[in-house]
């Protein structure tokens, strides 16, 4: 068979990252994406036993939960040292010569000639940003892996396979999820050997360490030690410490940002570009379509499509839930829910303030009114007059709760384990705070 396959040029979307930079995501045509999925599945199934067991993003039977639990369960002897290293734009900067060497190394991976050819074509595909795409101004890839294509999973894993082998030969425990690597050990000598594994791997592969985002060696302790000391390790959206698993401040802040955008979009933004008076209640205690829409959207994000009745029936009556999903499903491992209680209070207050601003805009510009619920009325769903509802079943008007979602997820975890908790797939994973959208 002739090797004539060439993927159609991909659309290069530049996705903003929290630090102000952008992530390049490639959108391939449906046939090319389907081929990539088939090739990935076949090659991964054939090579699973050859991949590092500490590489959690690529094994079909492992996920984020396994990586977090592996770190939490590390039984250290004496002091706990952590080594955290970040690669500079890992997916964008993996040298092609290094990837070429890896996919052609039969000692590292088993590929058919045609699979190897498909990987090569994706490694050197063409792309253009949306504005340049119709003009046919395509650039060809000469380094890195195409994020957005499933072939990137195996290519990026191969690029760090030698590092995994070296880390596995040292004492301690390490986990890797894509390019996010954390290693734990019990002595400074071990930590130095682990750090040298990273430095040596960069020399051999052409990868570059990100000095600004690489804390390096630190002691994990609540008390100041002779070296750089941190009270915890933050990894994949969780905070790991002797006190258990909690939520990092950065993740909390980004959750608030996402929720604030939804609140503004539903309650404020459209009022500035035009308004249909029939959409808002004329009198307090009648329903407000936009507030109701916001509540349903927040509930979808937090509970993954489960209803308040589903959660209540499971928590109090023992009724079985379908697969646990959503943001709170992801945080079923949390030991300390205090941050969630604070988030609940913040959410109620933020929505109430937005409703006051909404009322001001409606009265000033349109002579209309909307409900002005208290925190209690929002929390209990008592902001709506049931007699004002026309149609089928009454809507669920309670503001969704981080704590309520966590209680259901936690009980589900203890009752059924993690098998029925839906973790984010690698394709959805960039930063775990992005889970507000999954």
Coordinates of C-alpha atoms in Angstrom, one line a residue, residues 15 30 34 58-59 61 69 77 208 215 246 252 284 325 338-339 371:
X15 CA -6.8 29.4 23.9
X30 CA -13.6 14.6 11.5
X34 CA -11.4 9.5 13.8
X58 CA -2.2 7.5 29.1
X59 CA -3.2 4.3 30.7
X61 CA -7.5 2.1 33.3
X69 CA -4.3 9.0 45.6
X77 CA 10.1 7.7 56.6
X208 CA 13.7 22.9 28.6
X215 CA 9.8 24.9 42.7
X246 CA -8.1 20.1 50.3
X252 CA -11.0 28.4 44.4
X284 CA -41.2 40.4 43.2
X325 CA -20.3 13.6 37.3
X338 CA -14.4 24.2 54.5
X339 CA -13.6 25.9 51.3
X371 CA -37.2 39.5 42.2

